[in-house]
Coordinates of C-alpha atoms in Angstrom, one line a residue:
M1327 CA 9.7 1.0 -15.2
F1328 CA 9.7 -0.9 -12.7
G1329 CA 9.7 1.3 -9.3
F1330 CA 6.8 0.0 -8.1
F1331 CA 9.2 -2.5 -7.4
K1332 CA 11.0 -0.3 -5.8
S1333 CA 10.3 -0.9 -2.0
D1334 CA 9.7 1.5 1.2
P1335 CA 12.3 2.4 3.0
T1336 CA 10.0 4.5 5.6
K1337 CA 7.3 2.2 5.5
K1338 CA 9.7 -0.1 7.2
L1339 CA 11.3 2.6 9.3
Q1340 CA 7.7 3.7 9.4
K1341 CA 6.8 0.6 10.9
A1342 CA 10.1 -0.4 13.0
Y1343 CA 10.0 3.4 15.2
E1344 CA 5.5 2.8 16.0
Q1345 CA 7.2 -0.7 17.8
K1346 CA 9.6 1.0 19.6
L1347 CA 7.2 3.2 20.6
E1348 CA 5.0 0.1 21.8
Q1349 CA 7.9 -1.1 23.0
A1350 CA 8.9 1.8 24.8
M1351 CA 4.7 1.3 27.2
L1352 CA 5.1 -2.4 27.9
A1353 CA 8.6 -0.8 29.4
A1354 CA 6.7 2.3 31.2
R1355 CA 4.0 0.0 32.4
N1356 CA 6.1 -3.1 34.0
G1357 CA 8.0 0.1 36.1
D1358 CA 11.1 0.2 34.2
M1359 CA 12.1 3.1 33.1
R1360 CA 15.6 2.7 31.8
A1361 CA 14.3 0.9 29.5
N1362 CA 11.2 3.2 28.4
A1363 CA 14.0 6.2 27.8
T1364 CA 16.5 4.0 26.1
L1365 CA 13.3 2.7 23.5
T1366 CA 12.1 6.0 23.7
E1367 CA 15.8 8.2 22.4
E1368 CA 14.7 4.6 19.8
A1369 CA 12.5 5.8 18.1
E1370 CA 13.2 9.0 18.2
A1371 CA 15.8 8.6 15.9
L1372 CA 14.4 5.8 13.7
L1373 CA 12.0 9.3 13.8
E1374 CA 14.0 12.1 12.5
E1375 CA 15.3 10.1 9.4
I1376 CA 12.2 9.1 8.5
E1377 CA 11.6 12.7 8.7
R1378 CA 15.0 13.3 7.2
L1379 CA 14.0 11.1 3.8
K1380 CA 11.2 12.8 3.3
S1381 CA 12.2 16.0 3.0
S1382 CA 14.4 14.8 0.2

């Protein structure tokens, strides 16, 4: 009945995913390839979680 009050978990994950990608891009621009790789890996894990939630 009040389903519209529930938050969509994929929206939060999508926002976090986009923030991680932006942080990775900024790290790459600054020449910090180790941070870029770490942040990109974290973003990929978030993307996998998003896809898992969408498929179920």
